[in-house]
Short mmCIF file of C-alpha atoms and ligand atoms in Angstrom, two decimals:
data_model
loop_
_atom_site.label_atom_id
_atom_site.label_comp_id
_atom_site.label_asym_id
_atom_site.label_seq_id
_atom_site.Cartn_x
_atom_site.Cartn_y
_atom_site.Cartn_z
CA MET A 1480 -16.34 -8.79 32.79
CA ASN A 1481 -14.59 -9.10 29.48
CA ASP A 1482 -16.46 -11.30 27.14
CA ASP A 1483 -13.72 -11.05 24.44
CA ASN A 1484 -12.50 -14.42 23.84
CA ARG A 1485 -10.06 -14.01 21.10
CA SER A 1486 -7.17 -15.11 23.49
CA GLY A 1487 -9.35 -17.57 25.23
CA ARG A 1488 -9.10 -15.45 28.46
CA ASN A 1489 -11.41 -13.21 30.43
CA ASP A 1490 -8.89 -10.80 31.59
CA THR A 1491 -9.76 -7.30 32.58
CA TYR A 1492 -7.92 -4.24 33.75
CA THR A 1493 -9.29 -2.00 36.49
CA LEU A 1494 -8.84 1.71 36.41
CA THR A 1495 -9.47 3.57 39.66
CA ASP A 1496 -11.10 7.17 39.15
CA ASN A 1497 -9.82 8.91 42.12
CA ARG A 1498 -12.15 11.84 41.42
CA HIS A 1499 -15.25 10.06 41.87
CA GLY A 1500 -14.13 7.20 43.88
CA GLN A 1501 -15.16 4.89 41.06
CA GLN A 1502 -13.63 1.67 39.39
CA VAL A 1503 -13.74 0.86 35.92
CA GLU A 1504 -13.23 -2.44 34.52
CA LEU A 1505 -11.81 -2.81 31.04
CA PRO A 1506 -11.30 -5.77 28.89
CA VAL A 1507 -7.86 -7.07 28.15
CA ALA A 1508 -7.35 -8.57 24.80
CA ALA A 1509 -4.29 -10.44 23.53
CA GLY A 1510 -3.37 -11.38 20.05
CA THR A 1511 -1.82 -14.76 18.78
CA ASP A 1512 1.64 -13.32 19.48
CA GLY A 1513 2.95 -10.26 21.29
CA TYR A 1514 1.60 -8.19 23.86
CA GLN A 1515 -1.78 -7.71 25.65
CA VAL A 1516 -3.89 -4.72 25.21
CA ILE A 1517 -6.35 -2.73 27.26
CA ASP A 1518 -9.47 -2.32 25.14
CA ILE A 1519 -10.47 1.37 25.85
CA ARG A 1520 -13.22 1.73 23.44
CA GLY A 1521 -15.88 2.05 25.98
CA LEU A 1522 -13.97 4.47 28.12
CA TYR A 1523 -15.47 7.63 27.10
CA ASP A 1524 -18.85 6.55 27.47
CA ARG A 1525 -18.37 5.20 30.84
CA THR A 1526 -16.04 7.66 32.29
CA GLY A 1527 -16.24 10.90 30.08
CA LEU A 1528 -12.47 10.74 29.94
CA LEU A 1529 -10.30 10.28 26.79
CA THR A 1530 -6.80 9.04 26.74
CA TYR A 1531 -3.79 11.11 25.86
CA ASP A 1532 -0.86 9.36 23.73
CA PRO A 1533 0.92 11.88 21.26
CA GLY A 1534 2.80 9.81 18.86
CA PHE A 1535 1.01 6.59 19.83
CA THR A 1536 3.61 5.18 21.94
CA SER A 1537 1.15 3.00 23.90
CA THR A 1538 -1.59 2.72 21.36
CA CYS A 1539 -2.68 -0.10 18.92
CA SER A 1540 -4.73 1.39 16.27
CA CYS A 1541 -6.30 -1.76 14.80
CA GLU A 1542 -6.18 -5.62 14.69
CA SER A 1543 -4.07 -6.96 11.97
CA ASP A 1544 -2.80 -10.41 10.77
CA ILE A 1545 -0.23 -9.23 8.18
CA SER A 1546 3.13 -8.79 9.96
CA PHE A 1547 4.31 -9.09 13.56
CA ILE A 1548 7.24 -7.56 15.35
CA ASP A 1549 8.84 -8.48 18.56
CA GLY A 1550 10.90 -5.39 19.24
CA LYS A 1551 12.69 -6.92 22.36
CA GLN A 1552 13.77 -10.19 20.60
CA GLY A 1553 14.48 -8.59 17.13
CA ILE A 1554 11.76 -10.56 15.25
CA LEU A 1555 9.83 -9.58 12.03
CA ARG A 1556 7.48 -12.08 10.56
CA TYR A 1557 5.13 -11.76 7.50
CA ARG A 1558 1.84 -13.75 8.10
CA GLY A 1559 3.97 -15.97 10.61
CA TYR A 1560 7.17 -16.54 8.40
CA ASP A 1561 10.43 -14.93 9.84
CA VAL A 1562 11.84 -12.60 7.40
CA GLU A 1563 15.13 -14.32 7.41
CA ASP A 1564 13.29 -17.51 6.19
CA LEU A 1565 11.61 -15.59 3.50
CA VAL A 1566 14.86 -13.97 2.17
CA ALA A 1567 16.57 -17.32 2.11
CA ARG A 1568 13.59 -19.35 0.50
CA ALA A 1569 11.34 -16.94 -1.33
CA ASP A 1570 11.45 -14.19 -3.97
CA TYR A 1571 9.59 -10.84 -3.78
CA MET A 1572 6.65 -12.03 -5.85
CA ASP A 1573 6.12 -14.95 -3.32
CA VAL A 1574 6.19 -12.24 -0.48
CA CYS A 1575 3.75 -9.99 -2.30
CA TYR A 1576 1.37 -12.91 -2.69
CA LEU A 1577 1.93 -13.90 0.98
CA LEU A 1578 1.02 -10.30 2.08
CA LEU A 1579 -1.88 -10.07 -0.10
CA PHE A 1580 -3.66 -13.26 0.40
CA GLY A 1581 -2.20 -14.71 3.71
CA ASP A 1582 0.05 -17.63 2.39
CA LEU A 1583 2.81 -18.35 0.00
CA PRO A 1584 1.46 -19.32 -3.45
CA ASN A 1585 1.85 -22.94 -4.90
CA ALA A 1586 3.73 -23.00 -8.42
CA GLU A 1587 0.70 -22.49 -10.34
CA HIS A 1588 -0.87 -19.58 -8.41
CA LYS A 1589 2.58 -18.05 -8.37
CA GLN A 1590 2.60 -18.11 -12.23
CA ILE A 1591 -0.92 -16.67 -12.36
CA PHE A 1592 -0.15 -13.86 -9.99
CA ARG A 1593 3.06 -13.01 -11.72
CA LYS A 1594 1.21 -12.75 -14.89
CA GLU A 1595 -1.51 -10.53 -13.20
CA ILE A 1596 1.10 -8.01 -12.01
CA THR A 1597 3.09 -8.00 -15.11
CA TYR A 1598 0.14 -7.21 -17.20
CA HIS A 1599 -0.06 -3.92 -15.47
CA THR A 1600 3.34 -2.74 -15.50
CA MET A 1601 2.96 -0.21 -18.27
CA LEU A 1602 1.70 3.38 -17.63
CA HIS A 1603 -0.80 5.22 -19.48
CA GLU A 1604 1.05 7.09 -22.06
CA GLN A 1605 -0.50 10.36 -21.03
CA ILE A 1606 0.98 9.93 -17.44
CA TYR A 1607 4.36 10.60 -19.26
CA TYR A 1608 3.19 14.37 -19.57
CA PHE A 1609 3.13 14.66 -15.88
CA PHE A 1610 6.85 13.92 -15.69
CA ARG A 1611 7.50 16.39 -18.47
CA GLY A 1612 5.66 19.11 -16.32
CA PHE A 1613 7.89 18.69 -13.28
CA ARG A 1614 11.09 20.63 -12.93
CA ARG A 1615 14.14 18.59 -14.06
CA ASP A 1616 15.80 18.75 -10.56
CA SER A 1617 12.75 17.49 -8.80
CA HIS A 1618 13.12 15.16 -6.17
CA PRO A 1619 11.80 11.65 -7.28
CA MET A 1620 9.82 11.43 -4.09
CA ALA A 1621 8.04 14.60 -5.06
CA VAL A 1622 7.33 13.19 -8.49
CA LEU A 1623 6.26 9.88 -7.07
CA CYS A 1624 3.69 11.53 -4.59
CA GLY A 1625 2.18 13.67 -7.61
CA VAL A 1626 2.18 10.88 -10.26
CA VAL A 1627 0.74 7.99 -7.69
CA GLY A 1628 -2.14 10.48 -6.80
CA ALA A 1629 -2.85 11.30 -10.26
CA LEU A 1630 -3.29 7.47 -10.93
CA SER A 1631 -6.78 7.84 -9.71
CA ALA A 1632 -7.59 10.30 -12.67
CA PHE A 1633 -6.84 7.36 -15.07
CA TYR A 1634 -8.67 4.39 -13.37
CA HIS A 1635 -12.12 5.26 -12.74
CA ASP A 1636 -13.01 1.64 -13.55
CA ALA A 1637 -11.57 0.52 -10.19
CA LEU A 1638 -12.47 3.17 -7.66
CA ASP A 1639 -15.22 1.38 -5.97
CA ILE A 1640 -13.85 0.45 -2.60
CA THR A 1641 -16.60 -1.84 -1.74
CA SER A 1642 -15.92 -4.04 -4.55
CA PRO A 1643 -13.32 -6.77 -3.87
CA ALA A 1644 -12.60 -7.07 -7.74
CA HIS A 1645 -11.93 -3.27 -7.88
CA ARG A 1646 -9.78 -3.42 -4.86
CA THR A 1647 -7.53 -6.28 -6.23
CA LEU A 1648 -7.33 -4.67 -9.63
CA ALA A 1649 -6.18 -1.26 -7.92
CA SER A 1650 -3.81 -3.25 -5.70
CA TYR A 1651 -2.06 -4.89 -8.71
CA ARG A 1652 -1.89 -1.85 -10.65
CA LEU A 1653 -0.21 0.01 -7.77
CA ILE A 1654 2.29 -2.79 -6.97
CA ALA A 1655 2.93 -3.08 -10.93
CA LYS A 1656 3.21 0.65 -11.72
CA MET A 1657 5.25 1.88 -8.79
CA PRO A 1658 8.72 0.65 -10.21
CA THR A 1659 7.73 2.13 -13.71
CA ILE A 1660 6.98 5.43 -12.08
CA ALA A 1661 9.94 5.49 -9.81
CA ALA A 1662 12.24 4.75 -12.66
CA ALA A 1663 10.60 7.32 -14.97
CA ALA A 1664 11.13 9.93 -12.41
CA TYR A 1665 14.87 9.24 -12.24
CA ARG A 1666 15.17 9.03 -16.15
CA PHE A 1667 13.44 12.25 -16.66
CA SER A 1668 15.78 13.77 -13.92
CA ILE A 1669 18.83 12.84 -15.88
CA GLY A 1670 17.32 13.87 -19.47
CA HIS A 1671 17.05 10.12 -20.68
CA PRO A 1672 14.09 8.56 -22.03
CA PRO A 1673 11.85 6.55 -20.00
CA VAL A 1674 12.44 2.91 -20.56
CA TYR A 1675 9.41 0.73 -21.00
CA PRO A 1676 8.99 -2.33 -18.68
CA ASP A 1677 9.88 -5.86 -19.98
CA ASN A 1678 7.49 -8.33 -18.85
CA SER A 1679 9.85 -11.35 -19.45
CA LEU A 1680 11.83 -10.05 -16.46
CA THR A 1681 11.27 -10.51 -12.92
CA PHE A 1682 10.01 -7.82 -10.70
CA GLY A 1683 13.49 -6.91 -9.53
CA GLU A 1684 15.25 -7.19 -12.85
CA ASN A 1685 12.64 -4.82 -14.32
CA VAL A 1686 13.49 -2.32 -11.92
CA LEU A 1687 17.19 -2.38 -12.95
CA HIS A 1688 16.19 -2.59 -16.52
CA MET A 1689 13.96 0.57 -16.37
CA MET A 1690 16.58 2.34 -14.40
CA PHE A 1691 19.90 1.70 -16.06
CA SER A 1692 19.25 0.32 -19.62
CA GLU A 1693 19.65 2.62 -22.69
CA PRO A 1694 17.48 2.25 -25.89
CA THR A 1695 20.94 2.36 -27.75
CA GLU A 1696 22.80 -0.28 -25.96
CA ASP A 1697 22.51 -3.75 -24.51
CA TYR A 1698 22.25 -3.97 -20.91
CA HIS A 1699 23.24 -7.00 -18.97
CA ILE A 1700 21.59 -7.59 -15.68
CA ASP A 1701 24.12 -8.54 -13.11
CA PRO A 1702 22.57 -11.50 -10.99
CA ALA A 1703 24.48 -10.25 -7.88
CA MET A 1704 22.41 -6.95 -8.28
CA THR A 1705 19.12 -8.81 -8.75
CA ARG A 1706 19.86 -11.00 -5.60
CA ALA A 1707 20.54 -7.99 -3.36
CA LEU A 1708 17.51 -5.88 -4.76
CA GLU A 1709 15.13 -9.11 -4.02
CA ARG A 1710 16.48 -8.98 -0.62
CA PHE A 1711 16.06 -5.36 -0.27
CA LEU A 1712 12.50 -5.58 -1.70
CA ILE A 1713 11.69 -8.31 0.75
CA VAL A 1714 12.88 -6.69 3.92
CA HIS A 1715 11.03 -3.43 3.06
CA ALA A 1716 7.91 -5.05 2.17
CA ASP A 1717 5.83 -4.61 5.25
CA HIS A 1718 6.18 -3.53 8.82
CA GLU A 1719 3.01 -3.57 10.74
CA GLN A 1720 1.71 -0.16 11.64
CA GLY A 1721 4.60 1.99 10.63
CA THR A 1722 4.13 5.64 10.08
CA SER A 1723 3.39 5.45 6.26
CA THR A 1724 1.11 2.33 6.60
CA SER A 1725 -0.85 4.13 9.43
CA THR A 1726 -1.16 7.02 7.13
CA VAL A 1727 -2.42 4.84 4.24
CA ARG A 1728 -5.00 3.30 6.84
CA MET A 1729 -6.07 6.65 8.19
CA THR A 1730 -6.48 8.13 4.80
CA GLY A 1731 -8.33 5.30 3.68
CA SER A 1732 -10.62 5.06 6.72
CA SER A 1733 -12.63 8.01 5.09
CA GLY A 1734 -13.46 6.11 2.11
CA ALA A 1735 -10.50 7.85 0.05
CA ASN A 1736 -9.67 5.88 -3.28
CA PRO A 1737 -6.57 3.41 -3.03
CA PHE A 1738 -4.34 5.83 -5.31
CA ALA A 1739 -4.83 8.79 -3.11
CA CYS A 1740 -4.04 6.59 -0.05
CA ILE A 1741 -1.05 5.27 -1.34
CA ALA A 1742 0.09 8.74 -2.49
CA ALA A 1743 -0.39 9.75 1.26
CA GLY A 1744 1.72 6.67 2.24
CA VAL A 1745 4.56 7.96 -0.26
CA ALA A 1746 4.44 11.51 1.45
CA SER A 1747 4.62 10.00 4.92
CA LEU A 1748 7.59 7.65 4.02
CA TRP A 1749 9.59 10.50 2.54
CA GLY A 1750 10.30 11.97 6.16
CA PRO A 1751 13.78 11.41 7.25
CA ALA A 1752 12.48 9.88 10.63
CA HIS A 1753 10.95 7.17 8.48
CA GLY A 1754 12.11 5.89 4.96
CA GLY A 1755 13.89 9.14 4.09
CA ALA A 1756 16.44 8.04 6.64
CA ASN A 1757 18.29 5.84 3.87
CA GLU A 1758 18.95 8.93 1.72
CA ALA A 1759 19.68 11.03 5.07
CA GLY A 1760 22.03 8.18 6.10
CA MET A 1761 24.17 8.62 3.24
CA VAL A 1762 24.31 12.42 3.63
CA MET A 1763 25.39 11.85 7.10
CA LEU A 1764 28.12 9.44 6.20
CA ASP A 1765 29.36 12.15 3.85
CA GLN A 1766 29.26 15.01 6.53
CA ILE A 1767 31.08 12.59 8.93
CA GLY A 1768 33.71 11.99 6.14
CA SER A 1769 36.32 9.89 7.78
CA LYS A 1770 36.66 7.72 10.82
CA ASP A 1771 38.55 10.37 12.97
CA ARG A 1772 35.28 12.65 12.91
CA ILE A 1773 33.14 9.82 14.42
CA PRO A 1774 33.56 10.90 18.04
CA GLU A 1775 32.56 14.52 17.20
CA PHE A 1776 29.33 13.23 15.54
CA LEU A 1777 28.55 10.81 18.38
CA ALA A 1778 28.83 13.62 20.86
CA ARG A 1779 26.55 15.87 18.50
CA ALA A 1780 24.03 12.90 18.52
CA LYS A 1781 24.08 12.64 22.27
CA ASP A 1782 23.86 16.37 22.76
CA PRO A 1783 20.16 17.30 23.79
CA ASN A 1784 20.70 20.59 22.30
CA ASP A 1785 21.80 19.65 19.08
CA PRO A 1786 19.15 18.36 16.61
CA PHE A 1787 21.66 16.05 14.89
CA ARG A 1788 20.86 12.25 15.11
CA LEU A 1789 22.41 9.22 13.74
CA MET A 1790 20.57 8.31 10.86
CA GLY A 1791 19.66 4.88 10.40
CA PHE A 1792 19.93 4.40 14.23
CA GLY A 1793 16.97 3.77 16.60
CA HIS A 1794 13.43 2.53 16.17
CA ARG A 1795 10.25 3.05 17.93
CA VAL A 1796 9.61 -0.82 18.33
CA TYR A 1797 13.06 -2.39 18.23
CA GLN A 1798 14.91 -2.24 21.44
CA SER A 1799 17.38 -4.80 20.00
CA ILE A 1800 18.98 -5.39 16.51
CA ASP A 1801 16.52 -4.75 13.69
CA PRO A 1802 16.50 -8.16 12.02
CA ARG A 1803 16.41 -6.31 8.68
CA SER A 1804 19.55 -4.51 9.42
CA ARG A 1805 21.38 -7.76 9.82
CA ILE A 1806 20.09 -8.92 6.57
CA MET A 1807 21.03 -5.60 4.83
CA ARG A 1808 24.60 -5.71 6.33
CA ASP A 1809 25.19 -9.37 5.12
CA THR A 1810 23.71 -8.53 1.80
CA CYS A 1811 25.98 -5.49 1.67
CA HIS A 1812 29.13 -7.56 2.27
CA GLU A 1813 28.14 -10.11 -0.23
CA LEU A 1814 27.19 -7.73 -2.79
CA LEU A 1815 30.52 -5.82 -2.49
CA GLU A 1816 32.42 -9.03 -2.66
CA GLU A 1817 30.51 -10.16 -5.89
CA LEU A 1818 31.04 -6.75 -7.41
CA GLY A 1819 34.71 -6.96 -6.75
CA VAL A 1820 34.59 -3.97 -4.47
CA HIS A 1821 37.11 -4.72 -1.82
CA ASP A 1822 37.19 -1.51 -0.17
CA ASP A 1823 34.22 0.67 -0.03
CA PRO A 1824 34.83 3.71 2.06
CA TYR A 1825 31.00 4.04 3.01
CA LEU A 1826 30.74 0.49 4.29
CA ASP A 1827 34.00 1.10 6.20
CA LEU A 1828 32.79 4.30 7.75
CA ALA A 1829 29.47 2.92 8.64
CA LEU A 1830 30.95 -0.33 10.32
CA GLU A 1831 33.22 1.68 12.55
CA LEU A 1832 30.32 4.16 13.32
CA GLU A 1833 28.00 1.17 14.17
CA ARG A 1834 30.87 -0.32 16.35
CA ARG A 1835 31.66 2.84 18.20
CA ALA A 1836 27.95 3.73 18.77
CA LEU A 1837 27.18 0.24 20.13
CA GLU A 1838 30.22 0.45 22.58
CA ASP A 1839 28.67 3.76 23.90
CA GLU A 1840 26.63 4.11 26.96
CA TYR A 1841 24.23 6.65 25.50
CA PHE A 1842 23.17 4.43 22.74
CA ALA A 1843 23.14 0.98 24.91
CA GLU A 1844 21.06 2.95 27.63
CA LYS A 1845 18.52 4.05 24.88
CA LYS A 1846 18.64 0.69 23.13
CA LEU A 1847 19.65 2.43 19.94
CA TYR A 1848 20.62 -0.03 17.25
CA PRO A 1849 21.09 0.28 13.48
CA ASN A 1850 17.89 -0.05 11.69
CA MET A 1851 17.66 -1.33 8.18
CA ASN A 1852 18.38 2.10 6.59
CA PHE A 1853 21.86 2.04 7.94
CA TYR A 1854 23.07 -0.38 5.34
CA SER A 1855 20.50 -0.22 2.61
CA GLY A 1856 21.92 2.98 1.20
CA ILE A 1857 25.36 1.48 0.73
CA ILE A 1858 23.88 -1.51 -1.12
CA LEU A 1859 21.85 0.84 -3.35
CA ARG A 1860 24.72 3.14 -3.95
CA ALA A 1861 27.04 0.21 -4.97
CA MET A 1862 24.26 -1.02 -7.48
CA GLY A 1863 24.52 2.44 -9.04
CA PHE A 1864 21.18 4.16 -7.63
CA PRO A 1865 21.68 7.90 -6.94
CA ARG A 1866 20.87 8.61 -3.37
CA SER A 1867 17.78 10.74 -4.40
CA MET A 1868 16.29 7.16 -5.44
CA PHE A 1869 16.85 5.47 -2.20
CA THR A 1870 13.53 6.43 -0.62
CA ALA A 1871 11.59 5.75 -3.92
CA LEU A 1872 12.85 2.37 -3.94
CA PHE A 1873 11.50 1.90 -0.26
CA ALA A 1874 8.26 3.12 -1.59
CA VAL A 1875 8.28 0.42 -4.41
CA ALA A 1876 8.93 -2.42 -2.00
CA ARG A 1877 6.36 -1.12 0.75
CA THR A 1878 3.72 -0.61 -1.87
CA VAL A 1879 2.32 -4.18 -1.40
CA GLY A 1880 2.33 -3.66 2.33
CA TRP A 1881 0.39 -0.58 1.91
CA VAL A 1882 -2.21 -2.04 -0.06
CA ALA A 1883 -2.53 -5.29 1.88
CA HIS A 1884 -3.17 -3.17 4.99
CA TRP A 1885 -5.49 -1.05 2.94
CA ASN A 1886 -7.48 -3.91 1.83
CA GLU A 1887 -7.58 -5.46 5.41
CA MET A 1888 -8.70 -2.10 6.82
CA ILE A 1889 -11.51 -1.80 4.26
CA GLU A 1890 -12.56 -5.55 4.98
CA ASP A 1891 -12.50 -4.95 8.80
CA PRO A 1892 -16.29 -5.14 10.05
CA THR A 1893 -15.34 -2.84 12.92
CA ARG A 1894 -13.84 -0.24 10.62
CA LYS A 1895 -14.58 3.37 11.78
CA ILE A 1896 -13.23 6.57 10.30
CA SER A 1897 -9.83 7.25 12.18
CA ARG A 1898 -10.61 10.33 14.15
CA PRO A 1899 -8.36 11.03 17.05
CA ARG A 1900 -9.37 13.78 19.57
CA GLN A 1901 -6.97 16.33 21.28
CA LEU A 1902 -6.28 18.06 24.59
CA TYR A 1903 -7.38 21.45 23.81
CA THR A 1904 -4.96 24.10 25.20
CA GLY A 1905 -6.03 27.17 23.45
CA GLU A 1906 -7.99 30.20 24.60
CA SER A 1907 -11.41 29.61 26.24
CA LYS A 1908 -14.45 31.38 24.92
CA ARG A 1909 -13.94 35.08 24.35
CA PRO A 1910 -15.92 37.85 22.42
CA VAL A 1911 -14.99 39.20 18.96
CA LYS A 1912 -13.91 42.78 19.41
CA PRO A 1913 -14.75 45.35 16.79
CA VAL A 1914 -11.46 46.05 14.74
CA GLN A 1915 -10.97 49.59 16.24
CA GLU A 1916 -10.86 47.89 19.68
CA ARG A 1917 -8.24 45.25 18.80
CA ILE A 1918 -4.59 45.91 19.93
N1 LIG B 668 20.54 9.31 17.37
C1 LIG B 668 20.81 9.94 18.68
N2 LIG B 668 19.80 9.84 19.64
C2 LIG B 668 18.62 9.20 19.24
C3 LIG B 668 18.38 8.66 17.93
C4 LIG B 668 19.48 8.77 17.03
N3 LIG B 668 19.24 8.10 15.77
N4 LIG B 668 17.15 8.04 18.00
C5 LIG B 668 16.62 8.29 19.21
N5 LIG B 668 17.38 8.98 20.00
C6 LIG B 668 17.24 9.31 21.31
C7 LIG B 668 16.41 10.54 21.39
O1 LIG B 668 17.18 11.80 21.50
C8 LIG B 668 15.59 10.33 22.69
O2 LIG B 668 16.48 10.76 23.73
P1 LIG B 668 15.78 11.29 25.05
O3 LIG B 668 14.90 10.25 25.74
O4 LIG B 668 16.92 11.79 25.94
O5 LIG B 668 14.98 12.36 24.67
C9 LIG B 668 15.49 8.74 22.80
O6 LIG B 668 16.74 8.28 22.16
C10 LIG B 668 14.15 8.33 22.30
O7 LIG B 668 14.08 9.02 20.92
P2 LIG B 668 12.62 9.27 20.47
O8 LIG B 668 12.81 10.12 19.15
O9 LIG B 668 11.68 9.65 21.39
O10 LIG B 668 12.23 7.74 19.88
P3 LIG B 668 10.99 7.39 18.84
O11 LIG B 668 10.53 6.04 19.01
O12 LIG B 668 9.90 8.49 18.92
O13 LIG B 668 11.73 7.67 17.38
C11 LIG B 668 13.07 7.33 15.64
C12 LIG B 668 12.15 6.61 16.57
C13 LIG B 668 12.25 8.41 14.80
C14 LIG B 668 13.26 6.05 14.57
C15 LIG B 668 14.46 7.87 15.97
O14 LIG B 668 15.01 6.74 16.74
C16 LIG B 668 15.11 8.52 15.06
O15 LIG B 668 15.01 9.79 14.85
N6 LIG B 668 16.08 7.95 14.34
C17 LIG B 668 16.87 8.46 13.26
C18 LIG B 668 15.97 8.41 11.98
C19 LIG B 668 15.98 7.01 11.35
O16 LIG B 668 17.06 6.25 11.28
N7 LIG B 668 14.78 6.71 11.03
C20 LIG B 668 14.44 5.25 10.45
C21 LIG B 668 13.45 4.49 11.23
S1 LIG B 668 13.25 2.89 10.52
C22 LIG B 668 11.99 3.18 9.40
O17 LIG B 668 11.18 4.10 9.47
C23 LIG B 668 12.02 2.49 8.13
#
């Protein structure tokens, strides 16, 4: 019988092994919210069998109390707070503190935390040589992967992952330096000098300042842009075991240093099926070009022989509206209004594409809805970010989620190195022939 009492229940799941006429009882556990899980940890020892689940469609890899998704109802919560509530009543620094420490900060803790983060916004001067070493036309995500990984060469004083103090310091450094690195990657790509952070600004304001200000001119930070960017940062801050977060956890499970782990997360995020979808979505809107071509592209998206997919549509977990996409869509409308843009061709096209896709049987049947990348690109474009920076900004926002999960993973007493097995389908044993006898 199951003695796992986390849920206050003693449920078990019985597997019948028809090969040996045996029955195996497995414990069933439940979290505070969400689904129940069959705990298969003892399965191999008891049956000699492994489970097979490519893409982890039915697998929970860990326990976590950081964020929660209900994919059927379209709910996302950070530490129990609905993301909509956080967007309305908190700022990104609140959310960073919440994800790292478990609850929202009071005024005093917030001030101390803000100071801790801003203290680390600058980069070691020598890091700027890395930027000079990249080709001018490098994609900012390529630069980000390299430079974030390189941070471990600069911070030997905080690489002891068993030390909570080291872990906190590394976490602060990563959250604080990520915008500086991302903005510098952009500045080098356009041949402009990097802009140093200004610690009198908020996190979001600093992003805008380092991206868009020039040493020769005053730069006015538009509050409408800061508001939109804050929302972008909050909704992108965490998303339970998404691909990049799982990558960070898996990389860290071997004891790798935090900078290397987050560089792995950045690399994973870049893929178009994950964070790269915000950039790919804009490329797609360009490809479609006008409303009259939407049917052609919907037909392509539905064609099993065509690799084309509607970028910014679909999600492994959400089988209803992604709550973040609603926030991004509303933010998009508000921002364009505030910027005095009354007719944005990208928004126009995106709205029509969304409308037609949602009316289409294929998308309804497969429960494919817009995810947050569908609208976030339009917001970032309206703010003046080049599309090559879209995924880098996602990485800036998600760094806090990555480090929160990395810390949780290190502190988990049941932590083991992540080491999946495989279903081997290659050759069975065969002898090596002398080279003359090989065909
Ligand atoms: N356009 C057209 N068809 C789609 C789309 C899409 N965007 N997404 C899924 N489908 C179809 C698939 O072809 C598949 O059809 P089938 O059952 O007939 O083979 C079915 O829906 C299920 O798709 P899977 O790829 O098996 O679903 P999975 O959960 O593995 O993938 C993913 C989810 C990767 C997000 C997928 O929906 C996708 O590629 N979307 C476009 C890229 C994108 O927007 N990614 C961002 C996700 S959000 C984020 O990471 C921050």
